[in-house]
XYZ file of C-alpha atoms in Angstrom:
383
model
C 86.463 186.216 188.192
C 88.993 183.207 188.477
C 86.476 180.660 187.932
C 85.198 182.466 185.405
C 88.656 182.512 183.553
C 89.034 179.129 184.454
C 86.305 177.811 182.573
C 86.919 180.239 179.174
C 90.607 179.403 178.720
C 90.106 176.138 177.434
C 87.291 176.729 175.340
C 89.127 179.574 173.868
C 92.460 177.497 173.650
C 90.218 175.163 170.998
C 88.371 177.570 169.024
C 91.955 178.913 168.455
C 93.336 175.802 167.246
C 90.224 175.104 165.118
C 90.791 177.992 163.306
C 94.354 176.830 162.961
C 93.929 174.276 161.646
C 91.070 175.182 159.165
C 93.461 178.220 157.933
C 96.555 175.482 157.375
C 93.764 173.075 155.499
C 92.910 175.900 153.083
C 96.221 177.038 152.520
C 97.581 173.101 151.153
C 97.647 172.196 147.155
C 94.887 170.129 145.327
C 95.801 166.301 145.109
C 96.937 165.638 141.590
C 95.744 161.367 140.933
C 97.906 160.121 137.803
C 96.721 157.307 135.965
C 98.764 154.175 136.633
C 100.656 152.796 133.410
C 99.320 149.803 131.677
C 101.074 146.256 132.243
C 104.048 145.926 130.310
C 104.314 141.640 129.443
C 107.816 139.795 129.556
C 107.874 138.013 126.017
C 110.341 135.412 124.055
C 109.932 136.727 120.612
C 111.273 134.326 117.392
C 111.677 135.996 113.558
C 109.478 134.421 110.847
C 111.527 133.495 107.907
C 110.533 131.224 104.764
C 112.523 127.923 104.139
C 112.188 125.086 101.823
C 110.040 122.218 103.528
C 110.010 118.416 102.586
C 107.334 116.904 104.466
C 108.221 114.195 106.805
C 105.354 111.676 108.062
C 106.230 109.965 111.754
C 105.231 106.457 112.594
C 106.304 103.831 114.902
C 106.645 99.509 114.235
C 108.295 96.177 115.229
C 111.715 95.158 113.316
C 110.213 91.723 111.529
C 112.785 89.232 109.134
C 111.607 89.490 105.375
C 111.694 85.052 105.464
C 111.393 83.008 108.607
C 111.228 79.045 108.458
C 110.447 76.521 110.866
C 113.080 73.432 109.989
C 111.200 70.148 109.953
C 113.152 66.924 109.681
C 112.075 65.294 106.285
C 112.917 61.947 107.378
C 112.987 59.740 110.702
C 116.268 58.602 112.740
C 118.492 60.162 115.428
C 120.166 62.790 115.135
C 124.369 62.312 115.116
C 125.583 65.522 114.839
C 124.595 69.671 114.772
C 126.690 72.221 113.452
C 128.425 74.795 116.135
C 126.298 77.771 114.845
C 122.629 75.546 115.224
C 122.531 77.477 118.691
C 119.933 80.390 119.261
C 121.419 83.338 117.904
C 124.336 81.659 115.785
C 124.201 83.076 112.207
C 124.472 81.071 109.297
C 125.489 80.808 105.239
C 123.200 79.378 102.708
C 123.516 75.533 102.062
C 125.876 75.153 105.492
C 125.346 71.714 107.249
C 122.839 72.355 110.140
C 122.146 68.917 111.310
C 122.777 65.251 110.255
C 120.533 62.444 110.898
C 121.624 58.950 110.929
C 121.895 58.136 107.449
C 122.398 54.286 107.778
C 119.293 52.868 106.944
C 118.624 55.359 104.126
C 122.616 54.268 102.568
C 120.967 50.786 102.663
C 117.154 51.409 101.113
C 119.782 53.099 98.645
C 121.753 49.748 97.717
C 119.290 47.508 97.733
C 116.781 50.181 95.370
C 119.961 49.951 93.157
C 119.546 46.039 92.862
C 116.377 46.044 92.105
C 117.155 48.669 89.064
C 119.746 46.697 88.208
C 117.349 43.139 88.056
C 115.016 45.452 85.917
C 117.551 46.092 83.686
C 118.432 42.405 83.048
C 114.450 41.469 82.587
C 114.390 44.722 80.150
C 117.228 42.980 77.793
C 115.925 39.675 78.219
C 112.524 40.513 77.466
C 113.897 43.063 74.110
C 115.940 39.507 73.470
C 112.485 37.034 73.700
C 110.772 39.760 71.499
C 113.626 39.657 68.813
C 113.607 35.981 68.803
C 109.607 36.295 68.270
C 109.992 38.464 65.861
C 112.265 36.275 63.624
C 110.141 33.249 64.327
C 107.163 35.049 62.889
C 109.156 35.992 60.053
C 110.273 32.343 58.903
C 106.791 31.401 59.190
C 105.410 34.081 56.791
C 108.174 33.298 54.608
C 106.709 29.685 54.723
C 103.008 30.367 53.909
C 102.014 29.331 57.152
C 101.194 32.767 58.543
C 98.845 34.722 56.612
C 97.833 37.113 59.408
C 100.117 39.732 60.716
C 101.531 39.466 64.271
C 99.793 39.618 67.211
C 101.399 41.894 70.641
C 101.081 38.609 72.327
C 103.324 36.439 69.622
C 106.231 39.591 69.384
C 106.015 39.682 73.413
C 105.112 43.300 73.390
C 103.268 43.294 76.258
C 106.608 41.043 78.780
C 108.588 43.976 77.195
C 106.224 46.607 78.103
C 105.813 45.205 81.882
C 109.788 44.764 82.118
C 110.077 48.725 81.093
C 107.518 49.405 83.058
C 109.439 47.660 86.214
C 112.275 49.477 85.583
C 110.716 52.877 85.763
C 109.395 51.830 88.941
C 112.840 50.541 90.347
C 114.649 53.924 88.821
C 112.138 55.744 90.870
C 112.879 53.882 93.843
C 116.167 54.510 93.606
C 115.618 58.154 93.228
C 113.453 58.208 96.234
C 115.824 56.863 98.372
C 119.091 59.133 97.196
C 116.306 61.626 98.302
C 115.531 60.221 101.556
C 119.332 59.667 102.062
C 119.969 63.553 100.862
C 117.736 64.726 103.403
C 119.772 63.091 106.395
C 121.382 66.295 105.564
C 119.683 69.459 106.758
C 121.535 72.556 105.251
C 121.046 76.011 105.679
C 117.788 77.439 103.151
C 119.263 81.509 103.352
C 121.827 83.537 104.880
C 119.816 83.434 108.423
C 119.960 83.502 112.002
C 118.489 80.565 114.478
C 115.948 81.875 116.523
C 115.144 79.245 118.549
C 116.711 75.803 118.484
C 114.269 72.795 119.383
C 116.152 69.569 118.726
C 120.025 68.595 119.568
C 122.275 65.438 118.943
C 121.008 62.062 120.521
C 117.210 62.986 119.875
C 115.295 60.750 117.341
C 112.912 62.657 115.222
C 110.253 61.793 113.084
C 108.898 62.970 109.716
C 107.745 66.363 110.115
C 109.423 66.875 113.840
C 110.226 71.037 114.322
C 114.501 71.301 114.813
C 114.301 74.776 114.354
C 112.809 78.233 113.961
C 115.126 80.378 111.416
C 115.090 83.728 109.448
C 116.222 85.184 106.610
C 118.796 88.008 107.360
C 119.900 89.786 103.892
C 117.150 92.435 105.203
C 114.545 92.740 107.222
C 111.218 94.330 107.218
C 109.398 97.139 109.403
C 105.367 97.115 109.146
C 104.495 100.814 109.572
C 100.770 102.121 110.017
C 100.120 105.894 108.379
C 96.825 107.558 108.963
C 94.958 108.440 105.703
C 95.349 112.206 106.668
C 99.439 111.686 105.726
C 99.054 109.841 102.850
C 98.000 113.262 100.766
C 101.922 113.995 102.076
C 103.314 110.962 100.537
C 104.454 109.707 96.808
C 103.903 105.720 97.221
C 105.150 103.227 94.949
C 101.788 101.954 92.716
C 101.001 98.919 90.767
C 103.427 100.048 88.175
C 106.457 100.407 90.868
C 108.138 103.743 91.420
C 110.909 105.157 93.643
C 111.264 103.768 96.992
C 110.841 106.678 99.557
C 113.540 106.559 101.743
C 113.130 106.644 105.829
C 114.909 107.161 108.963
C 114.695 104.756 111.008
C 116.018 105.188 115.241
C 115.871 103.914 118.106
C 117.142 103.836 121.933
C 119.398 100.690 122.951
C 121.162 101.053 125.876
C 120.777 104.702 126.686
C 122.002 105.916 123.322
C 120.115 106.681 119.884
C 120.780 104.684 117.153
C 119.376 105.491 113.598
C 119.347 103.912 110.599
C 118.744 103.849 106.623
C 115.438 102.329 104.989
C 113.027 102.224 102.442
C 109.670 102.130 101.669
C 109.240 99.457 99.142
C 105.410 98.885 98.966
C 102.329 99.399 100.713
C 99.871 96.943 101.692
C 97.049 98.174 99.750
C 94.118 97.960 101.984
C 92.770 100.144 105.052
C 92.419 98.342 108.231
C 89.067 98.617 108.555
C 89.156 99.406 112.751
C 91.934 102.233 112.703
C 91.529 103.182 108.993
C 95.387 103.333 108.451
C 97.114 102.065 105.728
C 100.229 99.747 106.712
C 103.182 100.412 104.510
C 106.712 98.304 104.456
C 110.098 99.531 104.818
C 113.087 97.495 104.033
C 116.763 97.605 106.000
C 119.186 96.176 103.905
C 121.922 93.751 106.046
C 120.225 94.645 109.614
C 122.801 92.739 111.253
C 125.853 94.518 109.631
C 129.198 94.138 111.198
C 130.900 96.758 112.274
C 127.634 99.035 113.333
C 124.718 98.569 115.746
C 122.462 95.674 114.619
C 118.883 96.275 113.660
C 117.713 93.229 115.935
C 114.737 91.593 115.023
C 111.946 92.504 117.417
C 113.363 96.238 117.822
C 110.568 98.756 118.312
C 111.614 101.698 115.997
C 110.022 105.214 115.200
C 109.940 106.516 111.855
C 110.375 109.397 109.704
C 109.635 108.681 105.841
C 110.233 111.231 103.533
C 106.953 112.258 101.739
C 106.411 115.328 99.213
C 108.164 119.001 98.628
C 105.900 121.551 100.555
C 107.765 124.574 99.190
C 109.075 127.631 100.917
C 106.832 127.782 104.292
C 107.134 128.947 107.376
C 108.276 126.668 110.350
C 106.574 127.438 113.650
C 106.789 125.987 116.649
C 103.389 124.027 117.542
C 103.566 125.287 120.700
C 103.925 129.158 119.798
C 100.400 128.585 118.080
C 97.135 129.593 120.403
C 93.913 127.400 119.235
C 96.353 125.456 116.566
C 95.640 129.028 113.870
C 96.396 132.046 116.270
C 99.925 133.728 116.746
C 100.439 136.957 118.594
C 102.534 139.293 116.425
C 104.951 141.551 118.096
C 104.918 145.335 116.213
C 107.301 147.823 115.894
C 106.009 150.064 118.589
C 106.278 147.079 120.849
C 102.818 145.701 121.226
C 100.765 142.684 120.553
C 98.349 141.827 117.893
C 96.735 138.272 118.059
C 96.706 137.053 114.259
C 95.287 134.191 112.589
C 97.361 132.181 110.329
C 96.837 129.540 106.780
C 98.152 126.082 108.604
C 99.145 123.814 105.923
C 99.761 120.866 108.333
C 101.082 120.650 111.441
C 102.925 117.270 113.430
C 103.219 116.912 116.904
C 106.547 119.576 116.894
C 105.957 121.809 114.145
C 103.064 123.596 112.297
C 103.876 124.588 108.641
C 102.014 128.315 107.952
C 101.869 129.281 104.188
C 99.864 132.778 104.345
C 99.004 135.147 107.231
C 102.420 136.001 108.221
C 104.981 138.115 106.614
C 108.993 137.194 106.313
C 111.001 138.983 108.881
C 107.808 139.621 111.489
C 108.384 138.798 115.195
C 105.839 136.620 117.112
C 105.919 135.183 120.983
C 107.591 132.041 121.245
C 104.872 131.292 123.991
C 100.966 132.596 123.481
C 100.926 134.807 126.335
C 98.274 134.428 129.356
C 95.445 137.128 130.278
C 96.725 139.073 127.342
C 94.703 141.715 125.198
C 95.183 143.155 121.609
C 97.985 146.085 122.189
C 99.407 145.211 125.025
C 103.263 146.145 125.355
C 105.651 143.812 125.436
C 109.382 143.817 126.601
C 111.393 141.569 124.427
C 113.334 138.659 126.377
C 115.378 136.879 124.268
C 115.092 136.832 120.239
């Protein structure tokens, strides 16, 4: 009987706790699964709002001077003395003494051309005398019968008087030639200018056409600027018949600091460069090397910003709020997003300038957000 017991206990123990357990199962709630709710994004919004728009075209060029002249000596000799300012760099007034040359053999080619003008003026009234005294011969002798034929050139002495003029033309030009020769011993200053490089100094003997200098022009100076023929639709150039100069902004960085400065586009160079197909237009900087502010130097690599046409009352977007250069995602009231596409009317590499598609006071992402889908919520950021 106790082995008996022994063996039924435990199997009755389990079915006991089976039905336990299957009673407790029955007795618990249905699971209730709720639908997870969507992704909500994190989103800088900005406000769309019209505002008058004066298209500005961007370009980029090397400061160049409007003149520059290399100064060649006209004449031969050494060189006795240089102004203090014929260094490179030393600025300069128009008609200032540069450089002298020795002017001792021109002072004498001058004297002794003045002798020889002066000799041709004494064979000029002797001759004139001869031919009066012919002339009054040849009179007595008509008077006389004894010439019945009228006067040759040869008996009046035309032609001594003509060869004595003649000689004294040729001396008087002598004599100019050398006051030339001897004003050029004198090298003076062409413009207000600059010396960019100086190539000659006192003791060195130069010859006819030897380089002393390279100089430039500084009333103003000149920027070549290249604009695409997209821009030029933005811009009202001056034409054949002239026209308002546009005006520009010109800047750069010197030293760690930006530096702008006032310009004008005074013509254009007519013609497309036939391997970028941009037209190269000029802009003019009056007194580049003004005292008192930060010199436009020559050689300064400046950006641009001429003024071109009115656009009207647009709206300014960020480039980089755009998706695919067309697309913004609009921001409803009931905080969701609709991707919209939107009338581009041109865009530069900050701003895009959108003249239909969007309404004023409508809130877009500053950012096109990532994996996102057509009314998605949104919390706002920052607005």
């Amino acid at each position: 009987m106790s082995l008996l017991l022994k063996i039924l206990l435990p199997i009755l123990v389990l079915v006991v706790a089976g039905t336990v357990a299957l009673l407790l199962a029955g007795a618990r709630p249905p699971t209730v699964q709720q639908p997870s709710p969507p992704p909500t994004l994190l989103v800088d919004v900005a406000v769309a709002h019209r505002q008058p728009v004066t298209f500005v075209v961007r370009s980029q060029g090397v400061v160049e001077p409007r003149t520059r002249t290399t100064l060649v000596s006209e004449v031969s000799g050494q060189i006795i003395e240089v102004s203090p300012n014929f260094v490179s760099g030393g600025f300069f007034n128009k008609d200032d003494v540069l450089v002298r040359i020795d002017p001792r053999n021109y002072e004498t080619a001058v004297k002794r051309a003045s002798a020889s003008v002066a000799q041709a003026e004494t064979q000029v009234a002797t001759e004139n005398a001869l031919a009066g005294y012919a002339y009054e011969d040849w009179q007595r002798l008509r008077s006389l019968n004894v010439a019945d034929k009228p006067a040759s050139d040869l008996t009046l002495r035309k032609p001594q008087l003509a060869e004595a003029v003649a000689g004294l033309e040729s001396a008087e030009a002598d004599l100019e030639k050398a006051n030339e020769d001897l004003s050029r011993t004198v090298i003076r200053a062409p413009y207000d200018g600059m010396v960019r490089e100086k190539r000659a100094d006192v003791g060195q003997f130069v010859n006819t056409g030897t380089p002393l200098a390279e100089t430039f022009a500084t009333d103003y100076a000149e920027v070549r600027l290249p604009v695409p023929q997209t821009d030029l639709n933005y811009l009202e150039m001056p034409g054949r018949q002239g026209g308002a100069p546009l005006p520009v902004a010109l800047s750069a960085d010197i030293g760690g600091t930006a530096h702008t400065w006032d310009a004008q586009i005074v013509r254009s160079e007519g013609v497309f460069d036939a391997q970028t197909r941009v037209l190269h237009v000029v802009a003019q900087v009056d007194d580049p090397y003004a005292s008192g502010e930060e010199p436009l130097r020559i050689g300064t690599f400046v950006s641009a910003g001429i003024t071109g046409r009115s656009g009207g009352d647009l709206f300014v977007i960020a480039r980089h709020s755009l998706e695919r250069g067309h697309t913004l995602w609009i921001v409803g009231k009931d905080m969701t997003i609709e991707p919209r596409r939107v009338s581009v009317v041109r865009a530069d590499e900050r701003y895009a300038y959108v003249d239909s598609g969007l309404s004023e006071g409508e809130r877009y992402t500053v950012i096109p957000p990532e994996n996102s889908l057509p009314g998605m919520r949104v919390r706002i950021n920052s607005e």
